[in-house]
Tab-separated table of C-alpha atoms in Angstrom:
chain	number	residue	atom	x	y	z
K	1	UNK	CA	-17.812	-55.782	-3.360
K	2	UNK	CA	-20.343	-56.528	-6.025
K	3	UNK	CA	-20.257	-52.903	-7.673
K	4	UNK	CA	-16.481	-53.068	-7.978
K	5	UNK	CA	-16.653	-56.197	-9.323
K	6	UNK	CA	-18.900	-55.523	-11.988
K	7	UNK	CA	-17.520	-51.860	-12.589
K	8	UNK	CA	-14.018	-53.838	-12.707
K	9	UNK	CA	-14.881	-56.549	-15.437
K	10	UNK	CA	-16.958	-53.789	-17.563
K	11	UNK	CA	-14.007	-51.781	-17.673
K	12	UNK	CA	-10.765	-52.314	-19.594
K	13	UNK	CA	-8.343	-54.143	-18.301
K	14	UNK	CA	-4.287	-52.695	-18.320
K	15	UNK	CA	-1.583	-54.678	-18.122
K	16	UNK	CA	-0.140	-55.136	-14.252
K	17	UNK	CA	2.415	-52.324	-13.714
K	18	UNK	CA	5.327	-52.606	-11.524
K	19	UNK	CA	5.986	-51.597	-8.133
K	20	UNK	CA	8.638	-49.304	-9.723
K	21	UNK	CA	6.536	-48.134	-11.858
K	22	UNK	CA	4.492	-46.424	-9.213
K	23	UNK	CA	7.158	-45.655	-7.206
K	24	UNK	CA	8.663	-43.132	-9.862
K	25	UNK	CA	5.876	-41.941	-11.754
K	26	UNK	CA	4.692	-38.894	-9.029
K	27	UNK	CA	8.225	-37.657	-8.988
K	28	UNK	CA	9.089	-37.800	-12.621
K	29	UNK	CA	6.237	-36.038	-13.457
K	30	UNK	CA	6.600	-33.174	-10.495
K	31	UNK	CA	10.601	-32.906	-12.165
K	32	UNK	CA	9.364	-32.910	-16.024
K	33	UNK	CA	6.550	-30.300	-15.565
K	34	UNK	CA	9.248	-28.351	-13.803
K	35	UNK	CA	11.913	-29.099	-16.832
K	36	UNK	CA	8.749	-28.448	-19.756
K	37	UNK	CA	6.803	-25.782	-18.030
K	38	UNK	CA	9.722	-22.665	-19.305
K	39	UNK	CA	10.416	-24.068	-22.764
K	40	UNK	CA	6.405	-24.377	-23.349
K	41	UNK	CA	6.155	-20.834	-22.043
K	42	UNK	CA	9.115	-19.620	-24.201
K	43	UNK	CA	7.683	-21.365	-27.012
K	44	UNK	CA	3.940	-19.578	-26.020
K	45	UNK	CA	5.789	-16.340	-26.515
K	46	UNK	CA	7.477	-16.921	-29.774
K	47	UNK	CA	4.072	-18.026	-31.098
K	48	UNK	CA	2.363	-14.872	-30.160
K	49	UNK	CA	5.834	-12.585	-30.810
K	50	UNK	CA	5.427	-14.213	-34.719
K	51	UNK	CA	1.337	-13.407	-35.122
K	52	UNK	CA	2.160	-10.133	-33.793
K	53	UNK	CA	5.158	-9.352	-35.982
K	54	UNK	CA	3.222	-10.419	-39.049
K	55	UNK	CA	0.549	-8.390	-38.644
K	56	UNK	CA	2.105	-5.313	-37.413
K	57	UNK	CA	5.467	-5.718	-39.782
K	58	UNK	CA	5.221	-7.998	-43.034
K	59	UNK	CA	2.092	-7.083	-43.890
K	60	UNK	CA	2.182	-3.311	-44.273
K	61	UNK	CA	5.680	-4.275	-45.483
K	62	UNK	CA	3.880	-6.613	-48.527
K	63	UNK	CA	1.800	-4.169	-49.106
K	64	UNK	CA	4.367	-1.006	-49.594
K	65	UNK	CA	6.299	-3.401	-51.788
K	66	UNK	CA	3.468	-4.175	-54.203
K	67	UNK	CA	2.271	-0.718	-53.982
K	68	UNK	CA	5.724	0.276	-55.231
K	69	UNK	CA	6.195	-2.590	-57.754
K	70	UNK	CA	2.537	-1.651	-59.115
K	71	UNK	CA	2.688	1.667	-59.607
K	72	UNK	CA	6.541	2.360	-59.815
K	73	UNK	CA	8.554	-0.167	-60.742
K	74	UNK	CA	6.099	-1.508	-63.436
K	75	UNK	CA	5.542	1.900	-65.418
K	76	UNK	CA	9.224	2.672	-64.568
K	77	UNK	CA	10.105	-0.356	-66.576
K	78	UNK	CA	7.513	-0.462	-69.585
K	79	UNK	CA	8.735	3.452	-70.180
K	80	UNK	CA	12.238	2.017	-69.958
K	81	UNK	CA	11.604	-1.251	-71.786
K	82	UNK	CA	9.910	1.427	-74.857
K	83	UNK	CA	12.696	3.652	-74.989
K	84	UNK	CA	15.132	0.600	-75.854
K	85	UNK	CA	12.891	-0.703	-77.979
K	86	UNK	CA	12.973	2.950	-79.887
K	87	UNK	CA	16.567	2.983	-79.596
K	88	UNK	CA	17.950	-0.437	-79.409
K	89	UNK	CA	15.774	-2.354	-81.704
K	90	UNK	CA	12.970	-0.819	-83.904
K	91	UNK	CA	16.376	0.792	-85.938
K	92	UNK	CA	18.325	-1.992	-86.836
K	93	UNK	CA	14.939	-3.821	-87.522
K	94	UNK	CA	14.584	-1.330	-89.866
K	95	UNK	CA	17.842	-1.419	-91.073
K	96	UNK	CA	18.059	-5.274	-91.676
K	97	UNK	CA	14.661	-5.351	-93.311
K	98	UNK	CA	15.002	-2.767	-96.067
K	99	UNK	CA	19.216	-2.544	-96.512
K	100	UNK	CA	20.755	-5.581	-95.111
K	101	UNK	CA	18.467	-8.481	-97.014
K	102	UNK	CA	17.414	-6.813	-100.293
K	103	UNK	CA	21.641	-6.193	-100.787
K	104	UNK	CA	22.276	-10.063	-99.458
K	105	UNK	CA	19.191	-11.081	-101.858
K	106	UNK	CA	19.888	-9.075	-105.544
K	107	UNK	CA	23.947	-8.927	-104.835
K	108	UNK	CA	24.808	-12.124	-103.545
K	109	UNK	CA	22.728	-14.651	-103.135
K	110	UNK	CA	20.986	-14.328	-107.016
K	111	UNK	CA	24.716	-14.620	-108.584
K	112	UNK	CA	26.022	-17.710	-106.614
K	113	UNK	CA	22.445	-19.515	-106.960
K	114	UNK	CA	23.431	-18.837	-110.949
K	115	UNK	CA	26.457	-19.419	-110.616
K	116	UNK	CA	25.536	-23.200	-109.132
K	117	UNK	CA	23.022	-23.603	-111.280
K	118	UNK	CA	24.933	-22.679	-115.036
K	119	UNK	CA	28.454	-24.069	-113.992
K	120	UNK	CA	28.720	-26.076	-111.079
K	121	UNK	CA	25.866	-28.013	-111.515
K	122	UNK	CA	26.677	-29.086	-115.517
K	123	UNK	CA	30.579	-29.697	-114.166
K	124	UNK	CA	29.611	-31.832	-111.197
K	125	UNK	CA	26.998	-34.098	-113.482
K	126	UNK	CA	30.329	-34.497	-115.740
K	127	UNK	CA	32.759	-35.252	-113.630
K	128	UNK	CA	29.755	-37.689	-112.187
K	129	UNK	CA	29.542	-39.301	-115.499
K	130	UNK	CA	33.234	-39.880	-115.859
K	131	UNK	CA	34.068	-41.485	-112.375
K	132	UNK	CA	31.055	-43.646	-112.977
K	133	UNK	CA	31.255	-44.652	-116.188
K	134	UNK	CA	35.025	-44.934	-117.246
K	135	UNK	CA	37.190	-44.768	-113.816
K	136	UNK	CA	34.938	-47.013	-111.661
K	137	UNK	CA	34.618	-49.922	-114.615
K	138	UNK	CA	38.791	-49.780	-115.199
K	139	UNK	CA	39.388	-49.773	-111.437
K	140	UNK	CA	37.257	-52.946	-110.910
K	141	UNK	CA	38.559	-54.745	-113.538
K	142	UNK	CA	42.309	-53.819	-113.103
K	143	UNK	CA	42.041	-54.697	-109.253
K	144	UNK	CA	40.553	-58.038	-110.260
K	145	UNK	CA	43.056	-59.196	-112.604
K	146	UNK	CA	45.978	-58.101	-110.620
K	147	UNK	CA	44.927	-58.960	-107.127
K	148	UNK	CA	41.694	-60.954	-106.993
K	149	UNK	CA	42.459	-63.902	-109.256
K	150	UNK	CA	46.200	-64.645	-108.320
K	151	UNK	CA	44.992	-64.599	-104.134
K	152	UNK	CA	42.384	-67.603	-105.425
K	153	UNK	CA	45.104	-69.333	-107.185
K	154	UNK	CA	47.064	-68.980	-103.818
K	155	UNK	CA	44.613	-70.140	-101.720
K	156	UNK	CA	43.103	-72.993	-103.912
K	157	UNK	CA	46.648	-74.907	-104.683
K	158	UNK	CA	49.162	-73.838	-102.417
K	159	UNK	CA	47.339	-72.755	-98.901
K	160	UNK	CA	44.250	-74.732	-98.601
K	161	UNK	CA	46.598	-78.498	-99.011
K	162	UNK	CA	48.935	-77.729	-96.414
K	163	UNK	CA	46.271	-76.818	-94.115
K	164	UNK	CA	44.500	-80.218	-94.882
K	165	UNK	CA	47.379	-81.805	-94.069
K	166	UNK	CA	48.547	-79.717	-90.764
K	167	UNK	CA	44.684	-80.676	-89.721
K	168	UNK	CA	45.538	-84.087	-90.033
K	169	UNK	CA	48.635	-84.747	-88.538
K	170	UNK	CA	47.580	-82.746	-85.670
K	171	UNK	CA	44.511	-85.252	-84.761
K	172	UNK	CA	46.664	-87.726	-84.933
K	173	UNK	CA	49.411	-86.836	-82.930
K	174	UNK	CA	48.185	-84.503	-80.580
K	175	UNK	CA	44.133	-85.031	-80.011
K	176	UNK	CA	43.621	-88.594	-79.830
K	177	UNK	CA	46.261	-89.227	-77.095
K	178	UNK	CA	45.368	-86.207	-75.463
K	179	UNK	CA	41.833	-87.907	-75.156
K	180	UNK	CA	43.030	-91.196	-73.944
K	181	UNK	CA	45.154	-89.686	-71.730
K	182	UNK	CA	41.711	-87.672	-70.179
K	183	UNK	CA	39.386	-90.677	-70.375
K	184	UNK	CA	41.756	-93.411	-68.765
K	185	UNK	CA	43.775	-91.569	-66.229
K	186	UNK	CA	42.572	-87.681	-65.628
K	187	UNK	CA	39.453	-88.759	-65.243
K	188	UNK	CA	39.342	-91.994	-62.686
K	189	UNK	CA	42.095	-89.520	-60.881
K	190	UNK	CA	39.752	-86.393	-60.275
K	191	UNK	CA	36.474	-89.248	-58.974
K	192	UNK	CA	38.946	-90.150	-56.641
K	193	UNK	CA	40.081	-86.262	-55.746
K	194	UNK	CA	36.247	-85.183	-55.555
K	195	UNK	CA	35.273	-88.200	-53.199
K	196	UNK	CA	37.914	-87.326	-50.833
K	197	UNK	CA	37.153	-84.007	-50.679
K	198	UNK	CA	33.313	-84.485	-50.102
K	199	UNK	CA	34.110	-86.782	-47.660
K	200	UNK	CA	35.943	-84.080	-45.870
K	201	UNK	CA	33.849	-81.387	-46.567
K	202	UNK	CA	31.115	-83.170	-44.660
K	203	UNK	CA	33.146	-83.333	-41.422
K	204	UNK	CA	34.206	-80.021	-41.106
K	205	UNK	CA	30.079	-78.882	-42.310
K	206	UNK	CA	29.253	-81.139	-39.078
K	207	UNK	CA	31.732	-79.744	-36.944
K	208	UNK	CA	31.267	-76.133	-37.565
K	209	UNK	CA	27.523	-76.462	-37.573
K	210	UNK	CA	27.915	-78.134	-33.931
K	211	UNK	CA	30.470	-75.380	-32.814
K	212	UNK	CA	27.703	-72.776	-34.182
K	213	UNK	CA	24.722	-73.999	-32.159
K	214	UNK	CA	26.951	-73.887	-29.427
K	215	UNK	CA	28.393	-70.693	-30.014
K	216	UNK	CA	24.305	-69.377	-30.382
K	217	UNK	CA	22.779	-71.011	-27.964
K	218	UNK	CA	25.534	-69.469	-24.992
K	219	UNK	CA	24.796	-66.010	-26.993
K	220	UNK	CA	21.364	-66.026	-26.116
K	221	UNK	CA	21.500	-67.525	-22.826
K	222	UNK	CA	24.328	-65.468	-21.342
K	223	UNK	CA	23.720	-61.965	-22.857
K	224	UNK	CA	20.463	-61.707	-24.881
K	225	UNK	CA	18.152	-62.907	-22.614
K	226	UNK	CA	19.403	-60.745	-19.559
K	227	UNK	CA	19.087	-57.429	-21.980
K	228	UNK	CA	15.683	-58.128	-22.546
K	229	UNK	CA	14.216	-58.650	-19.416
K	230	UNK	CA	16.062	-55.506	-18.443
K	231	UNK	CA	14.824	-53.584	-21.539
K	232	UNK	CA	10.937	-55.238	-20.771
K	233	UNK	CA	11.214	-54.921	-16.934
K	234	UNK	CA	13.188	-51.813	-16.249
K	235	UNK	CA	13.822	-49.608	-19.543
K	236	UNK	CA	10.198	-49.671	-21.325
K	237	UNK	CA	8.385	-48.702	-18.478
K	238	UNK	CA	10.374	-46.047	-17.529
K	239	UNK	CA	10.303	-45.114	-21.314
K	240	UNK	CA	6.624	-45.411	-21.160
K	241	UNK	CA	6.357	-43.146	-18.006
K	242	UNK	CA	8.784	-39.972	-18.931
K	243	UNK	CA	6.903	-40.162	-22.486
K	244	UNK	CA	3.488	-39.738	-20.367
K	245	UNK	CA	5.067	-37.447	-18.087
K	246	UNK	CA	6.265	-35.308	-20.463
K	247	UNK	CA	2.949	-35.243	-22.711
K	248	UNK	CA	0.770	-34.227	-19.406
K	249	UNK	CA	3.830	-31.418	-18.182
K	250	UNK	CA	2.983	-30.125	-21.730
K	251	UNK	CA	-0.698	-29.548	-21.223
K	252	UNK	CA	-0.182	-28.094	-17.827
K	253	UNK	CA	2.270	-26.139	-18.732
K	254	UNK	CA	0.360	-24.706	-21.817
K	255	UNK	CA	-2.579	-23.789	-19.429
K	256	UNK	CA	-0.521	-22.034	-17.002
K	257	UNK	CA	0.815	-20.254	-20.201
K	258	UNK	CA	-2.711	-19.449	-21.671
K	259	UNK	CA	-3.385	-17.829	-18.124
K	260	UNK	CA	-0.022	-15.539	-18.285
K	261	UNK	CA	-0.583	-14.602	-21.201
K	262	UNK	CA	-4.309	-13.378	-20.611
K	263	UNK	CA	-2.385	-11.419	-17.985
K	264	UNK	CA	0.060	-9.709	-19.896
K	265	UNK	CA	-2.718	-9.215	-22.817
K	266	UNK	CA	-4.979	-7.535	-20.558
K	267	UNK	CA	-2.419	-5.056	-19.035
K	268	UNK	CA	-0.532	-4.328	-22.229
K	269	UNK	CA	-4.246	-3.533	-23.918
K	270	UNK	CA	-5.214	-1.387	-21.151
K	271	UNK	CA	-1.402	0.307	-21.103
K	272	UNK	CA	-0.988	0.351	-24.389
K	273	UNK	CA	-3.609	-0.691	-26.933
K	274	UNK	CA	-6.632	1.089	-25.295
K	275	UNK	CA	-5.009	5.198	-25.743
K	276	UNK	CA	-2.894	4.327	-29.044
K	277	UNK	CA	-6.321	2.924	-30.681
K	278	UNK	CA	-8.313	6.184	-29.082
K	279	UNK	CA	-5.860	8.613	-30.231
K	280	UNK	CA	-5.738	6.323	-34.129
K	281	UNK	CA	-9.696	6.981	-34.543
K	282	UNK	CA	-10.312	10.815	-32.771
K	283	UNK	CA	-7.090	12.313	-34.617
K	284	UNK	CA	-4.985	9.995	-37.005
K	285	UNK	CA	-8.472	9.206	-38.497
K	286	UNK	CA	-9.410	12.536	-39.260
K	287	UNK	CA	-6.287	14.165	-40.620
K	288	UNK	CA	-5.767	11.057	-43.004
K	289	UNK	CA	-9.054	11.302	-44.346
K	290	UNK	CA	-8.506	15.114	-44.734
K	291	UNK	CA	-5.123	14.572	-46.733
K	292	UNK	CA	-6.619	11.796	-48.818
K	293	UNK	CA	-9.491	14.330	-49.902
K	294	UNK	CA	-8.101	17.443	-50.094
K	295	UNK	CA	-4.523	16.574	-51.079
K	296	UNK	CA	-4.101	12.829	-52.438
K	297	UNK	CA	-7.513	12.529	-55.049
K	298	UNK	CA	-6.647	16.424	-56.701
K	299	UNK	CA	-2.477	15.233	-57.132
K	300	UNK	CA	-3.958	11.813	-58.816
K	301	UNK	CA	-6.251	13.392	-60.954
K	302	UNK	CA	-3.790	15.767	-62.075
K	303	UNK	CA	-1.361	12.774	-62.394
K	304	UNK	CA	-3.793	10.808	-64.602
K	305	UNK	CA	-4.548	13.977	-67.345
K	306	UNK	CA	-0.964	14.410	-67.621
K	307	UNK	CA	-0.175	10.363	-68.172
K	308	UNK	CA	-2.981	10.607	-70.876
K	309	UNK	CA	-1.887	13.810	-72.443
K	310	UNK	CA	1.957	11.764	-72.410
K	311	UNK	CA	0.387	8.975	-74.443
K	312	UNK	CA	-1.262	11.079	-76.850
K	313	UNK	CA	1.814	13.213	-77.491
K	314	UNK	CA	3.817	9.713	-78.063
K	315	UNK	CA	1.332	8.304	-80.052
K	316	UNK	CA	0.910	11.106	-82.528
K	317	UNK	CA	5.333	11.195	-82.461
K	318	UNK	CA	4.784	7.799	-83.331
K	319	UNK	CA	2.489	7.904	-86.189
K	320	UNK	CA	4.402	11.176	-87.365
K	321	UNK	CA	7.845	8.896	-87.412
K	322	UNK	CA	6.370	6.328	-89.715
K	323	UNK	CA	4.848	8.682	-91.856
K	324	UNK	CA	7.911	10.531	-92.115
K	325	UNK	CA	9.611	7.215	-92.383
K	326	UNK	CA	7.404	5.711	-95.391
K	327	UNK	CA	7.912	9.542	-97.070
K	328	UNK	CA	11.609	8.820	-96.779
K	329	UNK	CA	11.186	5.463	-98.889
K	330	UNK	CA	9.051	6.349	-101.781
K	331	UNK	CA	12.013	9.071	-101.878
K	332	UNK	CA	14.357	7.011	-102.073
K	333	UNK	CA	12.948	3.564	-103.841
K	334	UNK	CA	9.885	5.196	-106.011
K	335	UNK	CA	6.191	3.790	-105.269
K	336	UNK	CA	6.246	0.254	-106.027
K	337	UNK	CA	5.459	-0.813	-109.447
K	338	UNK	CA	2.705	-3.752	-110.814
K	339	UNK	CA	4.927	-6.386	-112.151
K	340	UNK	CA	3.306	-9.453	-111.982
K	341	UNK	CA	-0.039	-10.771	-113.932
K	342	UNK	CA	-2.082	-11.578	-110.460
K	343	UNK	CA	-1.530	-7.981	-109.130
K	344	UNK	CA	-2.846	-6.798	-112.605
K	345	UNK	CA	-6.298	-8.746	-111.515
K	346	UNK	CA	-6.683	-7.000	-108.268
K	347	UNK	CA	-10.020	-5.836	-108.706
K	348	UNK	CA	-12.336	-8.384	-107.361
K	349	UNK	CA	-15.055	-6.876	-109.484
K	350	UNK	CA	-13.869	-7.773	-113.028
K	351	UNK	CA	-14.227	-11.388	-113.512
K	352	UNK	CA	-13.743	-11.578	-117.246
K	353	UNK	CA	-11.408	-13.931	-118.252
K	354	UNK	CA	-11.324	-15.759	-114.470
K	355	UNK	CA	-12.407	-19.375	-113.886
K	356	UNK	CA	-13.734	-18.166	-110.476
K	357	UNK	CA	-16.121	-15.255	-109.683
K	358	UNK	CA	-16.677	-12.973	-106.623
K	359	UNK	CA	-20.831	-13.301	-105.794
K	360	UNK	CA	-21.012	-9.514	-104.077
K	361	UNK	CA	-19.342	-8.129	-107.351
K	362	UNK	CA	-20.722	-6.785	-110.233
K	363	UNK	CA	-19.324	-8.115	-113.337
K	364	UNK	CA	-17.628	-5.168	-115.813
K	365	UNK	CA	-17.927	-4.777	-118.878
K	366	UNK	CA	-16.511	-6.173	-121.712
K	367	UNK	CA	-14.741	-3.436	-123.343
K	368	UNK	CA	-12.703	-1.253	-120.802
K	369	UNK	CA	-14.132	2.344	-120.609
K	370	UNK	CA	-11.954	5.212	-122.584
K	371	UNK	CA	-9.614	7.298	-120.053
K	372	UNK	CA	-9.866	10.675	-119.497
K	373	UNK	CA	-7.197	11.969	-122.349
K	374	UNK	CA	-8.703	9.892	-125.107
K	375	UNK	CA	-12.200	11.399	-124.511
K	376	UNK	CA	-10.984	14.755	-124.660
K	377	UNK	CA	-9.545	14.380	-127.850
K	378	UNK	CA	-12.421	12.837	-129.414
């Protein structure tokens, strides 16, 4: 009697339970772990049906699809995305640069900036000077005389007197008995009106606040009370015990799962898994690692000479093009021409005459050294 004493105060104390409580909690645990124990083994399945279809399925599947997008797609679209950039855009680059602006520049847009500049620019600074200096003035004086001075006249001696006079007539016949009329009669009239209605207000505040107590207090006796002793007596505990239930049907369940499924693993390996894995290593093994050195590492070799070969041929095509291409200009254009004083100091070596100097340079001489023709001659 001691030891269970002692063993029962050391340990902690749960709240009484209910005779119904323990009446229903065997059976509703026997009839849950019957309900739980397919849907966890169902679920067991699916969990092992997904880890198997990844690793068998999506992801040798990945991998084919970024093999393919590295090594097909991707050179499949930088050979496609070069040949429209040959075709499609490098031309009418071309075309815009060296046609399109230099006509636009010398043909239209060096007239009209002229034209703005000698004519409209000389009109517009006229025209400018007349509005503001002869049209604006005669305006502003004509609109004064005419209009200004005659509405001040008005409004001095004709309008401003008769509204002086309207102002006063009205406060005396209309706003002073208007205020008598509010401070001796409207307003004794609306005390009276507000007192009555407080008054009333007050008994129909007590009345209803009576009728609500009432009203509250038969609410909670009659219908709120009796729903929660049922809900703390009845519903929470059974609440409390199909949650339990349910959370040790789930553990059960998953262990008599876990022991299936050993089951089935061990006969489908030894069925299955055991020859398909033997026959992989003693013959797929061997024949794929025959193919890959015999067949596969030759075709990729040969693959890569010819994709380098490819590049050099383009390359050279590509350097031939804009050689033949700059050809075609000087052809048609001439070799440009020094026209301006700071390409006629391009030599960073002569520094006569320059504010600046270059320090790795040499300075030249002072007196330019005779060409070719004029030394023959002497």
């Amino acid at each position: 009697m001691d030891l269970d004493e002692q063993a029962g105060a050391g340990a902690p104390q749960k709240g009484g339970e209910g005779c119904l409580t323990v009446m229903v909690r065997i059976p509703v645990r026997i009839v849950v772990l019957l309900l739980v124990l397919p849907l966890r083994m169902v679920w067991d399945v699916l969990v092992a049906s997904a880890g198997v279809l990844e690793k068998v399925l999506l992801r040798p599947l990945w991998r084919a699809l970024t093999w393919i997008h590295r090594w097909l797609l991707v050179p499949a679209g930088r050979a496609l995305g070069w040949l429209a950039m040959a075709l499609l855009y490098w031309p009418w680059v071309a075309l815009w640069r060296h046609v399109v602006v230099p006509f636009v520049r010398h043909c239209v847009v060096a007239p009209l900036s002229w034209l703005h500049r000698a004519v409209l620019t000389p009109l517009g600074q006229g025209l400018r000077w007349v509005w503001k200096r002869l049209l604006v003035p005669a305006a502003a004086g004509l609109v004064t005389v005419l209009l200004v001075w005659p509405a001040i006249a008005v409004w001095r001696y004709a309008l401003r007197p008769l509204g002086l006079a309207a102002g006063w007539l009205a406060v005396h016949l209309l706003v002073l008995p208007a205020r008598w009329v509010h401070r001796y009669v409207l307003t004794p009239v609306g005390h009276f009106v507000a007192w009555t209605a407080d008054l009333v207000a007050r008994a129909l505040t007590a009345t209803a606040r009576g009728l609500w107590t009432a009203a509250v207090w038969l609410f909670m006796t009659l219908l709120v009370r009796p729903l929660v002793w049922v809900w703390r007596r009845v519903l929470a505990p059974l609440g409390r015990e199909f949650a339990e239930a349910v959370g040790v049907a789930w553990r059960i369940a998953g262990h008599l799962s876990r022991a299936v499924g050993r089951v089935l693993a061990w006969l489908v390996w030894h069925l299955i898994g055991a020859p398909v894995t033997w026959a992989y290593r003693s013959l797929c093994t061997p024949v794929g690692h025959f193919v890959r050195d015999a067949v596969w590492a030759p075709v990729k070799r040969v693959a890569l000479e010819a994709g380098r070969a490819a590049r050099a041929a383009l390359a050279s095509a590509r350097e031939g093009l804009r050689a033949a291409r700059r050809d075609a200009w000087r052809a048609l254009v001439g070799s440009p021409q020094v026209t301006k004083a700071r390409e006629l100091e391009g030599s960073a070596a002569r520094t006569l005459g320059r504010t600046t100097t270059v320090p790795s340079a040499a300075p030249a001489p002072e007196i330019s050294p005779l060409d070719d023709k004029t030394v023959g001659r002497g």
